[in-house]
Amino acid sequence: MPNFSRQALNLPPETHPDVETVLFPSRIIAQRVASLGGIITNDYTALGAHELTLVGIANGAVVFMADLLRQIRIHTRIDTVRVSSYQDADSPVTHPQMHATNRLALSRRHILLVDDILDTGNTLAFLKAELQKQAPASLRTCVLLDKKGRRQAAFDAEYTGFVIPDVFVVGYGLDFAERYRNLPFVGVLKRECQNAAAFAS
Ligand code: XMP
């Protein structure tokens, strides 16, 4: 019998010294993503859509989008957008700003906006309003994680992987100071590791 252990297959470990708790191991994420892909395929088929365009918010959504894409059974195009925040000169309020890196035409297309995590809702509420200006046939949102308790903007995603409490999570595309995106699982980052200055090279 061949040895299919994680070690023998040289797979990354499902733990990390900076992670306090693993919330979703890679196997559970894969199951949920497959299930989301099935639901999305059925919903868009019922809508009469022959093609779907996933628009991922870079960089956080790229891992999730790459896996979700392969679980959708209708023609699927992909694109990305970037969002940054800027602060008013005379107030502490921050505003999201879209960098239109998306190259595909969205007009009269079925668009599914994909993000790693829905937190205050400000980013997705803003982006949805921006993309709506391009007159898509439909515009829905899919997030892997939802911190429901932290919402500021009235926003809900049509498709959600997991609802989580108010903890800072990393892995599966989610980062802290650009680290941990490559972890195959989603876990809670230890408080003592939430110090970006310590990562400055
Ligand atoms: P809002 O608050 O606009 O922002 O919904 C969503 C963006 O905030 C980031 N975010 C996190 N990133 N772990 C992360 O790595 C977290 O726990 C977390 N909570 C929010 C993320 O960039 C997301 O797109």
PDB file of C-alpha atoms and ligand atoms in Angstrom:
ATOM      1  CA  MET A   1       0.000   0.000   0.000  1.00  0.00           C
ATOM      2  CA  PRO A   2       1.570   3.361  -1.027  1.00  0.00           C
ATOM      3  CA  ASN A   3       2.044   5.924   1.714  1.00  0.00           C
ATOM      4  CA  PHE A   4      -0.394   8.813   1.131  1.00  0.00           C
ATOM      5  CA  SER A   5       0.339  10.638   4.396  1.00  0.00           C
ATOM      6  CA  ARG A   6       0.778  14.448   4.185  1.00  0.00           C
ATOM      7  CA  GLN A   7       4.445  13.956   5.052  1.00  0.00           C
ATOM      8  CA  ALA A   8       5.038  11.317   2.379  1.00  0.00           C
ATOM      9  CA  LEU A   9       3.298  13.461  -0.262  1.00  0.00           C
ATOM     10  CA  ASN A  10       5.339  16.450   0.917  1.00  0.00           C
ATOM     11  CA  LEU A  11       2.143  18.476   1.570  1.00  0.00           C
ATOM     12  CA  PRO A  12       2.390  21.593   3.754  1.00  0.00           C
ATOM     13  CA  PRO A  13       1.496  20.954   7.410  1.00  0.00           C
ATOM     14  CA  GLU A  14      -1.983  21.875   8.680  1.00  0.00           C
ATOM     15  CA  THR A  15      -0.562  24.017  11.437  1.00  0.00           C
ATOM     16  CA  HIS A  16       1.827  26.943  11.947  1.00  0.00           C
ATOM     17  CA  PRO A  17       3.653  28.221  15.056  1.00  0.00           C
ATOM     18  CA  ASP A  18       2.061  31.702  14.644  1.00  0.00           C
ATOM     19  CA  VAL A  19      -1.462  30.291  14.472  1.00  0.00           C
ATOM     20  CA  GLU A  20      -3.470  29.950  17.692  1.00  0.00           C
ATOM     21  CA  THR A  21      -6.362  27.833  16.353  1.00  0.00           C
ATOM     22  CA  VAL A  22      -7.073  26.202  13.002  1.00  0.00           C
ATOM     23  CA  LEU A  23     -10.669  27.125  12.137  1.00  0.00           C
ATOM     24  CA  PHE A  24     -10.964  25.351   8.777  1.00  0.00           C
ATOM     25  CA  PRO A  25      -8.507  22.660   7.652  1.00  0.00           C
ATOM     26  CA  SER A  26      -7.862  22.366   3.910  1.00  0.00           C
ATOM     27  CA  ARG A  27     -10.120  19.306   3.589  1.00  0.00           C
ATOM     28  CA  ILE A  28     -13.118  21.171   5.047  1.00  0.00           C
ATOM     29  CA  ILE A  29     -12.433  24.205   2.835  1.00  0.00           C
ATOM     30  CA  ALA A  30     -12.265  21.952  -0.252  1.00  0.00           C
ATOM     31  CA  GLN A  31     -15.613  20.367   0.649  1.00  0.00           C
ATOM     32  CA  ARG A  32     -17.285  23.733   1.181  1.00  0.00           C
ATOM     33  CA  VAL A  33     -15.834  25.216  -2.021  1.00  0.00           C
ATOM     34  CA  ALA A  34     -17.074  22.191  -3.998  1.00  0.00           C
ATOM     35  CA  SER A  35     -20.516  22.647  -2.483  1.00  0.00           C
ATOM     36  CA  LEU A  36     -20.526  26.387  -3.310  1.00  0.00           C
ATOM     37  CA  GLY A  37     -19.478  25.592  -6.888  1.00  0.00           C
ATOM     38  CA  GLY A  38     -22.431  23.195  -7.210  1.00  0.00           C
ATOM     39  CA  ILE A  39     -24.901  25.741  -5.813  1.00  0.00           C
ATOM     40  CA  ILE A  40     -23.548  28.492  -8.078  1.00  0.00           C
ATOM     41  CA  THR A  41     -23.715  26.206 -11.147  1.00  0.00           C
ATOM     42  CA  ASN A  42     -27.342  25.315 -10.363  1.00  0.00           C
ATOM     43  CA  ASP A  43     -28.389  28.905  -9.646  1.00  0.00           C
ATOM     44  CA  TYR A  44     -26.897  30.353 -12.828  1.00  0.00           C
ATOM     45  CA  THR A  45     -28.179  27.461 -14.936  1.00  0.00           C
ATOM     46  CA  ALA A  46     -31.658  28.165 -13.550  1.00  0.00           C
ATOM     47  CA  LEU A  47     -31.137  31.820 -14.467  1.00  0.00           C
ATOM     48  CA  GLY A  48     -30.452  30.776 -18.070  1.00  0.00           C
ATOM     49  CA  ALA A  49     -26.834  31.981 -17.882  1.00  0.00           C
ATOM     50  CA  HIS A  50     -24.463  30.129 -20.198  1.00  0.00           C
ATOM     51  CA  GLU A  51     -21.433  31.987 -18.936  1.00  0.00           C
ATOM     52  CA  LEU A  52     -20.280  33.576 -15.692  1.00  0.00           C
ATOM     53  CA  THR A  53     -17.515  36.107 -14.987  1.00  0.00           C
ATOM     54  CA  LEU A  54     -15.778  35.848 -11.627  1.00  0.00           C
ATOM     55  CA  VAL A  55     -14.211  39.134 -10.530  1.00  0.00           C
ATOM     56  CA  GLY A  56     -11.838  38.508  -7.623  1.00  0.00           C
ATOM     57  CA  ILE A  57     -10.538  41.204  -5.308  1.00  0.00           C
ATOM     58  CA  ALA A  58      -6.754  40.897  -5.451  1.00  0.00           C
ATOM     59  CA  ASN A  59      -4.779  39.724  -3.645  1.00  0.00           C
ATOM     60  CA  GLY A  60      -6.822  38.065  -0.909  1.00  0.00           C
ATOM     61  CA  ALA A  61      -9.371  36.343  -3.147  1.00  0.00           C
ATOM     62  CA  VAL A  62      -6.985  34.682  -5.609  1.00  0.00           C
ATOM     63  CA  VAL A  63      -6.609  31.345  -3.794  1.00  0.00           C
ATOM     64  CA  PHE A  64     -10.348  31.014  -3.175  1.00  0.00           C
ATOM     65  CA  MET A  65     -11.205  32.099  -6.726  1.00  0.00           C
ATOM     66  CA  ALA A  66      -8.760  29.597  -8.245  1.00  0.00           C
ATOM     67  CA  ASP A  67     -10.411  26.735  -6.359  1.00  0.00           C
ATOM     68  CA  LEU A  68     -13.998  27.950  -6.823  1.00  0.00           C
ATOM     69  CA  LEU A  69     -13.471  28.365 -10.562  1.00  0.00           C
ATOM     70  CA  ARG A  70     -12.715  24.663 -10.931  1.00  0.00           C
ATOM     71  CA  GLN A  71     -15.973  23.699  -9.203  1.00  0.00           C
ATOM     72  CA  ILE A  72     -18.246  25.662 -11.547  1.00  0.00           C
ATOM     73  CA  ARG A  73     -19.714  23.720 -14.446  1.00  0.00           C
ATOM     74  CA  ILE A  74     -20.662  26.521 -16.866  1.00  0.00           C
ATOM     75  CA  HIS A  75     -18.234  28.630 -18.955  1.00  0.00           C
ATOM     76  CA  THR A  76     -16.359  30.807 -16.498  1.00  0.00           C
ATOM     77  CA  ARG A  77     -14.206  33.856 -17.227  1.00  0.00           C
ATOM     78  CA  ILE A  78     -11.986  35.395 -14.534  1.00  0.00           C
ATOM     79  CA  ASP A  79     -10.710  38.877 -13.842  1.00  0.00           C
ATOM     80  CA  THR A  80      -9.445  40.834 -10.840  1.00  0.00           C
ATOM     81  CA  VAL A  81      -9.833  44.290  -9.333  1.00  0.00           C
ATOM     82  CA  ARG A  82      -7.794  46.019  -6.651  1.00  0.00           C
ATOM     83  CA  VAL A  83      -9.129  48.222  -3.906  1.00  0.00           C
ATOM     84  CA  SER A  84      -7.168  50.555  -1.682  1.00  0.00           C
ATOM     85  CA  SER A  85      -8.228  52.924   1.076  1.00  0.00           C
ATOM     86  CA  TYR A  86      -7.397  56.576   1.342  1.00  0.00           C
ATOM     87  CA  GLN A  87      -7.990  58.934   4.235  1.00  0.00           C
ATOM     88  CA  ASP A  88      -9.596  62.381   4.147  1.00  0.00           C
ATOM     89  CA  ALA A  89      -7.110  65.145   4.915  1.00  0.00           C
ATOM     90  CA  ASP A  90      -9.395  66.627   7.571  1.00  0.00           C
ATOM     91  CA  SER A  91     -11.164  63.598   9.057  1.00  0.00           C
ATOM     92  CA  PRO A  92     -10.276  60.080  10.201  1.00  0.00           C
ATOM     93  CA  VAL A  93     -12.762  58.547   7.727  1.00  0.00           C
ATOM     94  CA  THR A  94     -11.219  56.138   5.199  1.00  0.00           C
ATOM     95  CA  HIS A  95     -12.728  55.616   1.751  1.00  0.00           C
ATOM     96  CA  PRO A  96     -12.233  52.646  -0.531  1.00  0.00           C
ATOM     97  CA  GLN A  97     -10.919  53.370  -4.013  1.00  0.00           C
ATOM     98  CA  MET A  98     -11.113  50.941  -6.923  1.00  0.00           C
ATOM     99  CA  HIS A  99      -8.189  50.377  -9.263  1.00  0.00           C
ATOM    100  CA  ALA A 100      -9.854  49.167 -12.408  1.00  0.00           C
ATOM    101  CA  THR A 101      -7.454  46.408 -13.305  1.00  0.00           C
ATOM    102  CA  ASN A 102     -10.318  44.397 -14.772  1.00  0.00           C
ATOM    103  CA  ARG A 103      -9.891  44.053 -18.519  1.00  0.00           C
ATOM    104  CA  LEU A 104     -12.950  42.014 -19.456  1.00  0.00           C
ATOM    105  CA  ALA A 105     -16.124  43.745 -20.596  1.00  0.00           C
ATOM    106  CA  LEU A 106     -18.759  43.371 -17.879  1.00  0.00           C
ATOM    107  CA  SER A 107     -21.689  44.984 -19.633  1.00  0.00           C
ATOM    108  CA  ARG A 108     -24.645  42.561 -20.032  1.00  0.00           C
ATOM    109  CA  ARG A 109     -22.587  39.739 -18.446  1.00  0.00           C
ATOM    110  CA  HIS A 110     -23.389  37.748 -15.321  1.00  0.00           C
ATOM    111  CA  ILE A 111     -20.817  38.890 -12.754  1.00  0.00           C
ATOM    112  CA  LEU A 112     -19.918  37.173  -9.481  1.00  0.00           C
ATOM    113  CA  LEU A 113     -17.707  39.313  -7.270  1.00  0.00           C
ATOM    114  CA  VAL A 114     -15.413  37.077  -5.193  1.00  0.00           C
ATOM    115  CA  ASP A 115     -13.652  38.043  -1.960  1.00  0.00           C
ATOM    116  CA  ASP A 116     -11.844  36.239   0.825  1.00  0.00           C
ATOM    117  CA  ILE A 117     -13.672  37.865   3.721  1.00  0.00           C
ATOM    118  CA  LEU A 118     -16.636  40.145   4.355  1.00  0.00           C
ATOM    119  CA  ASP A 119     -15.969  42.242   7.441  1.00  0.00           C
ATOM    120  CA  THR A 120     -17.427  45.769   7.801  1.00  0.00           C
ATOM    121  CA  GLY A 121     -18.928  45.402   4.319  1.00  0.00           C
ATOM    122  CA  ASN A 122     -17.511  48.762   3.187  1.00  0.00           C
ATOM    123  CA  THR A 123     -15.254  47.304   0.470  1.00  0.00           C
ATOM    124  CA  LEU A 124     -17.876  45.101  -1.172  1.00  0.00           C
ATOM    125  CA  ALA A 125     -20.678  47.677  -0.869  1.00  0.00           C
ATOM    126  CA  PHE A 126     -18.422  50.197  -2.617  1.00  0.00           C
ATOM    127  CA  LEU A 127     -17.206  47.779  -5.299  1.00  0.00           C
ATOM    128  CA  LYS A 128     -20.667  46.487  -6.076  1.00  0.00           C
ATOM    129  CA  ALA A 129     -21.870  50.057  -6.654  1.00  0.00           C
ATOM    130  CA  GLU A 130     -18.834  50.718  -8.896  1.00  0.00           C
ATOM    131  CA  LEU A 131     -19.314  47.569 -11.006  1.00  0.00           C
ATOM    132  CA  GLN A 132     -23.046  48.210 -11.280  1.00  0.00           C
ATOM    133  CA  LYS A 133     -22.117  51.273 -13.364  1.00  0.00           C
ATOM    134  CA  GLN A 134     -20.871  48.874 -16.064  1.00  0.00           C
ATOM    135  CA  ALA A 135     -24.451  47.572 -16.466  1.00  0.00           C
ATOM    136  CA  PRO A 136     -23.938  43.819 -15.915  1.00  0.00           C
ATOM    137  CA  ALA A 137     -26.822  41.397 -16.564  1.00  0.00           C
ATOM    138  CA  SER A 138     -26.551  40.362 -12.904  1.00  0.00           C
ATOM    139  CA  LEU A 139     -24.151  41.138 -10.059  1.00  0.00           C
ATOM    140  CA  ARG A 140     -23.843  38.872  -7.045  1.00  0.00           C
ATOM    141  CA  THR A 141     -21.173  38.310  -4.391  1.00  0.00           C
ATOM    142  CA  CYS A 142     -19.431  35.212  -3.067  1.00  0.00           C
ATOM    143  CA  VAL A 143     -17.170  35.303   0.010  1.00  0.00           C
ATOM    144  CA  LEU A 144     -15.297  32.514   1.719  1.00  0.00           C
ATOM    145  CA  LEU A 145     -15.686  34.010   5.198  1.00  0.00           C
ATOM    146  CA  ASP A 146     -18.200  36.371   6.794  1.00  0.00           C
ATOM    147  CA  LYS A 147     -17.576  38.224  10.074  1.00  0.00           C
ATOM    148  CA  LYS A 148     -21.282  39.032  10.380  1.00  0.00           C
ATOM    149  CA  GLY A 149     -20.945  40.733  13.760  1.00  0.00           C
ATOM    150  CA  ARG A 150     -18.691  43.504  12.412  1.00  0.00           C
ATOM    151  CA  ARG A 151     -20.918  44.927   9.689  1.00  0.00           C
ATOM    152  CA  GLN A 152     -21.035  48.727   9.177  1.00  0.00           C
ATOM    153  CA  ALA A 153     -22.526  48.841   5.664  1.00  0.00           C
ATOM    154  CA  ALA A 154     -25.866  47.101   5.024  1.00  0.00           C
ATOM    155  CA  PHE A 155     -24.435  44.314   2.885  1.00  0.00           C
ATOM    156  CA  ASP A 156     -24.953  40.576   2.539  1.00  0.00           C
ATOM    157  CA  ALA A 157     -23.295  38.147   0.139  1.00  0.00           C
ATOM    158  CA  GLU A 158     -25.490  35.804  -1.890  1.00  0.00           C
ATOM    159  CA  TYR A 159     -22.938  32.996  -1.365  1.00  0.00           C
ATOM    160  CA  THR A 160     -20.930  32.482   1.854  1.00  0.00           C
ATOM    161  CA  GLY A 161     -18.500  29.711   2.760  1.00  0.00           C
ATOM    162  CA  PHE A 162     -18.370  30.089   6.540  1.00  0.00           C
ATOM    163  CA  VAL A 163     -19.577  32.611   9.124  1.00  0.00           C
ATOM    164  CA  ILE A 164     -16.835  33.351  11.689  1.00  0.00           C
ATOM    165  CA  PRO A 165     -16.573  35.362  14.923  1.00  0.00           C
ATOM    166  CA  ASP A 166     -14.575  38.593  15.248  1.00  0.00           C
ATOM    167  CA  VAL A 167     -11.066  37.110  15.165  1.00  0.00           C
ATOM    168  CA  PHE A 168      -8.147  37.951  12.869  1.00  0.00           C
ATOM    169  CA  VAL A 169      -7.669  35.069  10.456  1.00  0.00           C
ATOM    170  CA  VAL A 170      -4.911  34.183   8.008  1.00  0.00           C
ATOM    171  CA  GLY A 171      -4.225  31.493   5.433  1.00  0.00           C
ATOM    172  CA  TYR A 172      -5.826  30.338   2.166  1.00  0.00           C
ATOM    173  CA  GLY A 173      -5.065  33.741   0.613  1.00  0.00           C
ATOM    174  CA  LEU A 174      -5.617  35.850   3.738  1.00  0.00           C
ATOM    175  CA  ASP A 175      -2.567  37.683   5.004  1.00  0.00           C
ATOM    176  CA  PHE A 176      -1.099  39.747   7.768  1.00  0.00           C
ATOM    177  CA  ALA A 177       1.559  42.127   6.360  1.00  0.00           C
ATOM    178  CA  GLU A 178       1.672  39.914   3.218  1.00  0.00           C
ATOM    179  CA  ARG A 179       2.508  36.796   5.227  1.00  0.00           C
ATOM    180  CA  TYR A 180       0.611  33.512   5.668  1.00  0.00           C
ATOM    181  CA  ARG A 181      -1.304  33.624   2.333  1.00  0.00           C
ATOM    182  CA  ASN A 182       0.264  30.274   1.418  1.00  0.00           C
ATOM    183  CA  LEU A 183      -1.062  28.346   4.428  1.00  0.00           C
ATOM    184  CA  PRO A 184      -3.482  25.693   3.133  1.00  0.00           C
ATOM    185  CA  PHE A 185      -5.918  26.217   6.058  1.00  0.00           C
ATOM    186  CA  VAL A 186      -7.662  29.204   7.715  1.00  0.00           C
ATOM    187  CA  GLY A 187      -6.551  29.895  11.272  1.00  0.00           C
ATOM    188  CA  VAL A 188      -6.587  32.568  13.962  1.00  0.00           C
ATOM    189  CA  LEU A 189      -3.331  34.531  14.106  1.00  0.00           C
ATOM    190  CA  LYS A 190      -1.769  34.763  17.568  1.00  0.00           C
ATOM    191  CA  ARG A 191      -2.038  38.246  19.047  1.00  0.00           C
ATOM    192  CA  GLU A 192       1.719  38.479  19.592  1.00  0.00           C
ATOM    193  CA  CYS A 193       2.231  37.912  15.843  1.00  0.00           C
ATOM    194  CA  GLN A 194      -0.007  40.854  14.874  1.00  0.00           C
ATOM    195  CA  ASN A 195       2.881  43.317  14.811  1.00  0.00           C
ATOM    196  CA  ALA A 196       3.730  44.353  11.254  1.00  0.00           C
ATOM    197  CA  ALA A 197       6.857  46.239  12.344  1.00  0.00           C
ATOM    198  CA  ALA A 198       8.425  42.930  13.359  1.00  0.00           C
ATOM    199  CA  PHE A 199       8.238  41.808   9.701  1.00  0.00           C
ATOM    200  CA  ALA A 200      10.049  44.815   8.244  1.00  0.00           C
ATOM    201  CA  SER A 201      13.118  43.591   6.395  1.00  0.00           C
TER     202      SER A 201
HETATM  203  P1  XMP B   1     -14.394  45.211   4.800  1.00  0.00           P
HETATM  204  O1  XMP B   1     -14.201  45.630   6.232  1.00  0.00           O
HETATM  205  O2  XMP B   1     -14.512  46.401   3.893  1.00  0.00           O
HETATM  206  O3  XMP B   1     -13.013  44.602   4.405  1.00  0.00           O
HETATM  207  O4  XMP B   1     -15.523  44.230   4.651  1.00  0.00           O
HETATM  208  C1  XMP B   1     -12.765  43.385   3.918  1.00  0.00           C
HETATM  209  C2  XMP B   1     -11.272  43.297   3.769  1.00  0.00           C
HETATM  210  O5  XMP B   1     -10.639  43.447   5.064  1.00  0.00           O
HETATM  211  C3  XMP B   1      -9.588  42.556   5.198  1.00  0.00           C
HETATM  212  N1  XMP B   1      -9.828  41.721   6.409  1.00  0.00           N
HETATM  213  C4  XMP B   1      -9.059  40.714   6.839  1.00  0.00           C
HETATM  214  N2  XMP B   1      -7.931  40.190   6.332  1.00  0.00           N
HETATM  215  N3  XMP B   1      -7.857  38.614   8.089  1.00  0.00           N
HETATM  216  C5  XMP B   1      -7.336  39.145   6.957  1.00  0.00           C
HETATM  217  O6  XMP B   1      -6.319  38.639   6.498  1.00  0.00           O
HETATM  218  C6  XMP B   1      -8.997  39.081   8.660  1.00  0.00           C
HETATM  219  O7  XMP B   1      -9.429  38.556   9.689  1.00  0.00           O
HETATM  220  C7  XMP B   1      -9.610  40.191   7.997  1.00  0.00           C
HETATM  221  N4  XMP B   1     -10.753  40.908   8.261  1.00  0.00           N
HETATM  222  C8  XMP B   1     -10.831  41.822   7.250  1.00  0.00           C
HETATM  223  C9  XMP B   1      -9.561  41.730   3.924  1.00  0.00           C
HETATM  224  O8  XMP B   1      -8.562  42.277   3.083  1.00  0.00           O
HETATM  225  C10 XMP B   1     -10.901  41.927   3.292  1.00  0.00           C
HETATM  226  O9  XMP B   1     -10.881  41.856   1.873  1.00  0.00           O
END
